[in-house]
Every structure is written in structure tokens, then in C-alpha cells.
Amino acid sequence: MSLYVMKFGGSSVGDTERMKRVARRIVEKQDEGHQCVVVVSAMGDTTDDLIDQAKLLNENPPAREMDMLMTTGEQISISLLSMAIHGLGRKAMSFTGWQAGFRTEAVHGKARINDIKPERVHKALAEGNIVIVAGFQGMSEDGEITTLGRGGSDTTAVALAAAIQADVCEIYTDVDGIYSTDPRVVKCARKLKEISYDEMLELANLGAAVLHPRAVEYAKHNQVKLVVRSSFNHNEGTVVKEEASMEQGVVVSGIAFDKNVARISILGVSDTPGVLAQVFGELAKAEIDVDIIVQSGVQNGEADFSFTISLADTERALSVIDRIRSEIPYRDVTSEDNLVKVSIVGAGMVSHPGVAAKMFDVISREGVSIKMVSTSEIKVSCVIEGSNLEGVVQALHTAYGLDTDQQALVGGPQVRR
């Protein structure tokens, strides 16, 4: 008997009919002789609806109360799914994140998991139950309800799989695996049979929404066997593992893009030691993550530098920079928000020269300017103007030989342009 953790996202349990389909899928797994622990997200747009309601009452709601509100979406899902499984004649028991033993740091909105004590999960399994756990949530040591940030249900599933030593952690979504790029943008995207943890982590961090980056980190650290597959069909999914076999002739495994990008430029800063440390130290104190940083040449003892951040952090970042102007004088500051970051990822890039040059050439032939570049051993990222993103992604996909003659499956039916 194998122990499976099965995670279903909001689109998979978006209404009662989909909830019934998920319940049948879980019972099928149990009928195969496996024990099942199921992690569930909030139904459909529930989380967004809750945020909208909060903003109607208070434009800046307290973080603690937002966590109290946000965790209710998953609690609705787990109770309804448990009822659906009972309706099929099986035993099921639902648990909130804290009932399942998740202990987190005392941070509201994006807490990290400190520990998991899954005694109640083990006990319920031993009693023959299918166990349903609310994703995205936990409790701090001082008894405060916390959330793990958007996409945190993936992290819940993988962390729980590690804690209970599950044989497999399956992430069910509306696509039947991990594709070479978003199949909604490129209809002939290639489904990957397997991908390495490192490649998947890069893709997740660079904007690929199929898995949450922290979930991949947990899987890599704990060697959790991770499979991404569709909740709408029984096709084989994509296995995320330590080392993935490289398909002959394929150097780039995937193309990711992130529309949530802003660039801030600080002009005319004194070229003295410690200036950059002070600027980015203040941004870090404000919990603003900085991505790509580029400094220009020095003229007359002054330098210009630019960096990218999340679009949602633009106003806060500009406020921080304005606040430190008396300590770090500068001539001017500018910001741009009509940008995207497009990235190519592949373990084979390290041993193949010319991969980046091809990317730059493809983008230029699309008539798009490159604003910033960042590289590592297995990825190249370009910040570009956002006006022709789909054309750029499609051109790169073709240039690196990733096109197939089959159409990707999203939610069951074929993708349509």
C-alpha cells in the first residue's frame, strides 16, 4: 500500500460538479489500494472575492484579520469535499492547516513553515479515512492563524508529503503536465515527461505558474517525488526529480514569462563604497524583493543604476527611495511599468555556446528592445517592452526547437487561439 498526497487547485474544485469529479478521482486512487491525503485550495475565485469584499470595507485591512478571512475559503473546500466523499460511501475527515499540525513563523500573509506535527493525520489514516487538509494555512507558536502566501497550497502539499513520508505527491491542475511554455500562449507547446528540480525551480521563480517556487524547494530538499497532472483526464503527467534525462537536441527545456515587472532607475548617485548596500538594505527592510540589478559606467564621480521589482511594490519602493534621499543624494529617479521578463531555462545551456546570442537575435527580429539581461548557468532572462510578449514567446519557442504537432490540453479540451 502506497501513501499518496494529492493536491487539487481552485479550478479543480471550482463548483459542486467539479468537486464531485475530484471526489471520484480520490476514491479511484483508494480503490487501487493506496492511502490518500488530499490538500485542497479555495474554490474558484473565492480568494479574490474575499479580498474584494475586504477592500470595500477597508482599503488597508489589517494583515491579521486578512489571514482570518482568507483561510475560510479553504475550510469551505475541505468540508464540502469530505461530504462528497462520504456521499460515495467512503470515510473522510477534514482538517484545517493547524489541525493537521502546521506550525509557522509569526508572519501574516506570507509565513514560512517551521514544523509539521501530523499526528492527527496519521491517526485518521490508520482509522481508514481519506484525509482532507486545507492548503495555504497554518498557525504560529503563539496561536495566531497565518497564511503561506498565494500559491501556498502547493507548498502545503509538498511539505506534508515530506512530513508523513508519502511515496508520491501529485499536483492536480487544469493542464496535464508541465509544458515548455504556457500552452494558453503557444498552442503547440511541448509537454515534458520529466524535468529536474533545478530547472523547475528556475521556471517557477521566473513566472511559470504551474508550481509554486517554495513547493519545488521543499521537494528538492526532501527528495519528494513530485508529479504534475490534470484533474480533468487520466493522462500521464510530468515528473519533477533530481536529474532529468535530456531529450536529444533540446538545449532549452522551457520558456517562462512574468508580466508583473517594474523597473526603477536611480540617476546621478555618488560612486562611493556602501551606497548600493544602503539602498538595497532599506528596500529589504521594507520587504521589497529586488530581481535584476544593472549599474552603468561612472562619469564625474556619479553612477546610474536600475533594478527590477514586482509591479505591486512600485509605489512602496519609490517611497523608500524618496525617504533616503537626504542620506544618499541622487539627481533623479524614474520608473517604468510597461515591461515583462521573458526567460529561457535548460540544464543543457551550460555546455552549449550561443544560446543567449540566439535569444537576443530572436527578440530583435521581433522588433522588441531589450532593457536588461540576467543570466545563470541554466537560464537567460531579458526584460523587454510588454507590447509584443506573445509574439516573442512564440518566436523563441520555435527558434529553440520546442514546437510540436500536437495541441496542448487545458481543462480537457484542446487549446484554442
XYZ file of C-alpha atoms in Angstrom:
417
model
C 0.000 0.000 0.000
C 1.455 3.348 -1.078
C 0.757 6.685 0.567
C -0.255 9.449 -1.836
C -0.619 13.173 -1.249
C -2.975 14.624 -3.866
C -3.312 18.391 -4.239
C -6.237 19.986 -6.115
C -6.246 23.673 -7.011
C -9.132 26.099 -7.084
C -10.052 25.435 -10.724
C -10.329 21.701 -9.997
C -12.896 22.278 -7.235
C -14.481 25.399 -8.734
C -18.098 24.202 -8.381
C -20.054 21.261 -6.994
C -19.832 19.240 -10.212
C -16.041 19.570 -10.285
C -15.976 18.775 -6.570
C -17.849 15.520 -7.267
C -15.383 14.665 -10.060
C -12.449 15.225 -7.698
C -14.135 13.045 -5.042
C -14.485 10.223 -7.574
C -10.842 10.642 -8.594
C -9.741 10.278 -4.973
C -11.916 7.218 -4.417
C -10.421 5.654 -7.570
C -6.968 6.109 -6.044
C -8.109 4.455 -2.830
C -9.635 1.592 -4.845
C -6.170 0.997 -6.333
C -5.055 0.131 -2.802
C -3.485 3.418 -1.732
C -3.878 5.629 1.318
C -4.820 9.178 0.362
C -4.115 12.553 1.925
C -5.683 15.364 -0.097
C -4.717 19.052 0.022
C -7.282 21.486 -1.380
C -7.315 25.167 -2.351
C -10.290 27.512 -2.096
C -12.989 27.063 -4.744
C -12.529 29.006 -7.982
C -12.371 32.762 -7.403
C -13.248 32.563 -3.703
C -9.961 34.085 -2.524
C -10.201 37.021 -4.945
C -13.827 37.582 -3.930
C -12.854 37.691 -0.255
C -10.116 40.228 -0.981
C -12.580 42.394 -2.908
C -15.048 42.321 -0.035
C -12.338 43.297 2.439
C -11.239 46.235 0.255
C -14.825 47.524 0.101
C -14.751 47.832 3.875
C -11.169 48.961 4.357
C -8.607 49.896 1.687
C -5.792 48.792 4.023
C -7.205 45.923 6.092
C -5.064 44.639 8.990
C -2.872 41.698 7.974
C -4.037 39.584 10.908
C -7.694 39.994 10.008
C -6.946 39.258 6.344
C -5.459 35.907 7.385
C -8.542 35.182 9.478
C -10.676 35.923 6.409
C -8.557 34.241 3.741
C -8.318 30.869 5.470
C -12.099 30.455 5.352
C -12.010 29.712 1.611
C -10.011 26.512 2.087
C -12.174 25.485 5.038
C -15.235 25.598 2.788
C -13.449 23.392 0.253
C -12.273 20.723 2.690
C -15.666 20.314 4.346
C -17.542 20.096 1.025
C -15.041 17.643 -0.450
C -15.252 15.470 2.662
C -19.049 15.475 2.329
C -18.761 14.481 -1.342
C -16.508 11.533 -0.450
C -18.911 10.449 2.301
C -21.642 10.609 -0.352
C -19.691 7.961 -2.300
C -19.780 5.668 0.722
C -16.215 6.260 1.957
C -14.818 7.578 5.220
C -13.211 11.008 5.104
C -12.059 13.536 7.670
C -11.174 17.169 7.028
C -8.561 19.224 8.882
C -7.571 22.861 8.818
C -3.863 23.532 8.409
C -3.323 23.937 12.146
C -5.343 20.799 12.959
C -3.055 18.923 10.561
C -0.059 20.155 12.554
C 1.325 23.062 10.510
C 3.325 25.446 12.703
C 4.592 28.597 11.021
C 6.566 31.713 11.755
C 4.557 34.611 13.173
C 4.195 36.493 9.886
C 0.816 37.300 8.359
C 0.300 36.963 4.612
C 3.430 35.021 3.678
C 4.504 32.881 6.631
C 7.048 30.092 6.264
C 6.510 26.647 7.732
C 8.633 25.978 10.832
C 7.420 22.491 11.674
C 4.702 19.938 10.941
C 3.333 17.595 13.595
C 0.975 15.326 11.624
C -0.155 13.002 14.442
C -3.840 13.583 13.720
C -3.275 12.879 10.023
C -1.604 9.543 10.822
C -4.357 8.622 13.266
C -7.120 9.393 10.759
C -5.347 7.338 8.070
C -4.972 4.415 10.472
C -8.726 4.535 11.035
C -9.317 4.094 7.294
C -10.112 7.702 6.431
C -9.275 9.684 3.357
C -7.726 12.779 4.946
C -8.569 16.218 3.524
C -6.259 19.094 4.547
C -6.726 22.806 3.909
C -3.835 24.249 1.939
C -2.231 27.669 2.298
C -2.555 27.958 6.097
C -1.063 27.206 9.480
C -0.706 28.562 12.995
C 2.164 30.336 14.737
C 3.532 29.126 18.082
C 1.551 31.860 19.862
C -1.738 30.629 18.356
C -2.182 33.119 15.509
C -3.715 31.885 12.231
C -1.336 32.514 9.328
C -1.289 32.072 5.560
C 1.609 30.959 3.369
C 1.101 33.426 0.509
C -0.591 32.958 -2.845
C 0.149 29.517 -4.277
C 0.852 28.229 -0.782
C -1.338 25.151 -1.218
C 1.406 23.614 -3.385
C 3.820 24.215 -0.513
C 1.360 22.669 1.953
C 1.101 19.525 -0.172
C 4.839 19.003 -0.673
C 5.747 19.829 2.932
C 3.060 17.457 4.203
C 4.265 14.734 1.822
C 7.747 15.095 3.294
C 6.450 15.102 6.885
C 4.381 11.909 6.502
C 6.947 10.289 4.170
C 4.484 9.875 1.316
C 5.540 7.805 -1.668
C 4.269 10.374 -4.180
C 2.960 13.940 -4.161
C 0.637 14.583 -7.093
C -0.282 18.167 -8.009
C -3.536 18.206 -9.996
C -4.269 21.264 -12.108
C -6.053 22.301 -15.314
C -3.140 21.249 -17.559
C -1.945 17.677 -17.917
C 1.676 18.314 -17.010
C 4.474 20.844 -17.264
C 4.862 22.346 -20.717
C 7.759 24.025 -22.477
C 5.808 27.270 -22.067
C 2.297 28.381 -21.180
C 0.045 26.336 -23.516
C -2.503 29.130 -23.448
C 0.023 31.288 -25.299
C 1.706 28.673 -27.516
C -0.846 26.044 -28.561
C 1.888 23.692 -29.854
C 3.830 23.735 -26.567
C 5.699 20.534 -25.722
C 4.663 18.505 -22.667
C 7.710 17.430 -20.679
C 7.878 13.822 -19.481
C 10.238 14.870 -16.700
C 12.155 17.927 -15.507
C 14.841 18.475 -12.874
C 14.156 20.248 -9.600
C 16.627 22.991 -10.568
C 15.012 23.654 -13.949
C 11.523 23.653 -12.424
C 12.645 25.999 -9.652
C 14.018 28.450 -12.209
C 10.813 28.287 -14.277
C 8.637 28.761 -11.180
C 10.672 31.734 -9.977
C 10.609 33.270 -13.455
C 6.840 33.313 -13.805
C 5.674 29.786 -14.732
C 2.528 29.443 -12.623
C 2.122 25.661 -12.680
C 4.077 25.168 -9.416
C 4.907 27.463 -6.521
C 8.684 28.051 -6.065
C 8.648 27.185 -2.358
C 6.947 23.879 -3.158
C 9.771 22.978 -5.542
C 12.339 23.979 -2.899
C 10.687 21.654 -0.370
C 10.552 18.829 -2.902
C 14.241 19.210 -3.781
C 15.384 19.499 -0.166
C 13.360 16.461 0.956
C 13.611 14.453 -2.284
C 9.819 14.277 -2.612
C 8.658 12.553 -5.788
C 6.524 15.240 -7.421
C 4.111 14.662 -10.314
C 2.074 17.365 -12.072
C -1.035 16.085 -13.867
C -4.549 17.081 -14.909
C -7.617 16.717 -12.739
C -9.727 16.547 -15.936
C -8.150 13.457 -17.524
C -6.001 10.422 -16.660
C -3.025 11.264 -18.896
C 0.443 10.694 -17.517
C 1.819 13.873 -16.031
C 5.300 15.345 -15.650
C 7.708 14.026 -13.018
C 9.882 16.561 -11.188
C 13.061 14.843 -9.978
C 16.722 15.380 -9.112
C 18.138 14.582 -12.539
C 16.002 14.559 -15.665
C 17.132 12.926 -18.896
C 17.760 15.477 -21.630
C 15.985 14.924 -24.912
C 18.410 14.677 -27.814
C 18.980 18.061 -29.418
C 16.876 20.014 -26.910
C 19.047 22.545 -25.074
C 16.271 24.798 -23.719
C 13.621 22.959 -21.684
C 11.193 25.793 -21.134
C 10.296 29.432 -21.653
C 8.745 31.440 -18.823
C 7.472 34.986 -18.679
C 6.461 37.378 -15.941
C 4.156 40.341 -16.592
C 4.432 41.580 -13.015
C 7.619 43.611 -13.569
C 8.588 47.226 -12.941
C 11.972 48.896 -13.415
C 13.257 51.700 -11.209
C 16.309 53.755 -12.172
C 18.228 55.960 -9.745
C 20.324 58.528 -11.605
C 23.334 60.510 -10.503
C 24.312 58.628 -7.352
C 27.735 59.263 -5.810
C 30.138 56.433 -6.691
C 31.296 55.721 -3.146
C 31.598 52.406 -1.281
C 28.466 51.261 0.530
C 25.896 53.205 -1.485
C 24.315 50.157 -3.113
C 24.340 48.268 0.182
C 22.473 51.129 1.841
C 19.853 51.473 -0.914
C 19.079 47.782 -1.173
C 19.291 47.352 2.589
C 16.480 49.880 3.008
C 14.413 48.131 0.324
C 14.966 44.809 2.110
C 13.762 46.309 5.408
C 10.555 47.250 3.579
C 10.289 43.576 2.430
C 10.687 44.548 -1.233
C 12.347 41.813 -3.304
C 14.777 43.066 -5.936
C 15.463 40.954 -9.009
C 17.823 42.196 -11.749
C 20.338 44.975 -10.931
C 22.394 46.846 -13.546
C 24.864 49.680 -12.882
C 26.142 51.910 -15.676
C 29.619 53.367 -16.031
C 30.867 56.132 -13.758
C 31.109 59.716 -15.028
C 32.262 62.674 -12.945
C 32.129 60.560 -9.815
C 28.465 59.663 -10.342
C 26.747 56.469 -11.490
C 23.289 55.394 -12.589
C 21.766 52.057 -11.663
C 18.497 50.266 -12.406
C 16.727 47.334 -10.813
C 13.508 45.379 -11.284
C 10.862 44.625 -8.664
C 7.329 43.301 -8.541
C 4.887 45.724 -10.131
C 2.809 45.761 -6.942
C 5.802 47.066 -4.954
C 6.475 50.107 -7.164
C 4.887 52.799 -5.012
C 6.419 51.465 -1.800
C 9.861 51.266 -3.422
C 9.635 54.831 -4.697
C 8.590 55.952 -1.223
C 11.638 54.266 0.332
C 13.974 55.847 -2.225
C 12.459 59.286 -1.613
C 12.866 58.850 2.140
C 16.617 58.141 1.931
C 17.405 60.986 -0.470
C 18.846 63.132 2.318
C 21.306 60.350 3.197
C 22.036 59.251 -0.372
C 21.656 62.225 -2.710
C 20.754 61.497 -6.318
C 19.825 63.582 -9.335
C 16.595 61.853 -10.338
C 14.563 58.646 -10.097
C 12.372 57.124 -12.812
C 10.092 54.101 -13.051
C 8.655 52.004 -15.894
C 5.735 49.608 -15.642
C 5.045 48.538 -19.242
C 7.642 45.768 -19.050
C 7.773 41.974 -18.945
C 10.523 39.482 -18.223
C 10.927 36.565 -20.615
C 13.329 33.748 -19.763
C 14.735 30.587 -21.288
C 15.687 27.694 -18.989
C 17.598 24.487 -19.655
C 20.234 22.348 -17.954
C 21.879 21.829 -21.354
C 22.656 25.521 -21.783
C 25.841 25.332 -19.718
C 27.621 23.261 -22.382
C 26.181 24.921 -25.498
C 27.635 28.311 -26.515
C 25.485 30.745 -28.451
C 22.208 30.083 -26.635
C 21.957 33.652 -25.301
C 23.014 35.141 -28.641
C 20.179 33.303 -30.362
C 17.716 34.678 -27.803
C 18.893 38.254 -28.372
C 18.659 37.792 -32.136
C 15.127 36.378 -31.997
C 13.909 39.231 -29.805
C 15.497 41.857 -32.058
C 13.899 40.312 -35.163
C 10.539 40.707 -33.413
C 11.264 44.439 -33.239
C 11.433 44.500 -29.444
C 14.052 46.355 -27.373
C 15.919 44.571 -24.576
C 16.118 46.696 -21.444
C 18.041 44.419 -19.045
C 19.643 40.962 -19.063
C 20.326 38.442 -16.298
C 21.986 35.027 -16.660
C 22.869 31.918 -14.686
C 24.203 28.503 -15.697
C 20.741 27.285 -16.697
C 18.790 30.443 -17.599
C 18.849 33.719 -19.508
C 16.288 36.425 -18.681
C 15.532 39.559 -20.686
C 13.412 42.479 -19.530
C 11.608 43.788 -22.603
C 8.765 46.048 -23.613
C 5.483 44.277 -22.968
C 3.693 45.156 -26.192
C 4.606 42.016 -28.151
C 5.102 39.392 -25.448
C 3.156 36.585 -27.139
C 4.991 37.089 -30.430
C 8.351 36.951 -28.660
C 7.463 33.798 -26.701
C 6.186 32.037 -29.835
C 9.281 33.040 -31.820
C 11.631 31.802 -29.082
C 9.683 28.559 -28.758
C 10.146 27.896 -32.472
C 13.798 29.001 -32.539
C 14.805 26.530 -29.829
C 13.017 23.606 -31.495
C 10.275 23.213 -28.900
C 7.228 23.257 -31.214
C 5.232 20.043 -31.574
C 2.482 18.980 -33.963
C 0.081 18.304 -31.084
C -2.137 20.760 -29.262
C -1.805 21.071 -25.510
C -4.699 20.119 -23.235
C -6.025 22.731 -20.825
C -9.044 21.724 -18.762
C -9.665 18.744 -21.031
C -10.462 20.311 -24.454
C -7.862 21.488 -26.925
C -6.384 24.939 -26.535
C -7.834 27.469 -28.976
C -6.117 30.680 -30.006
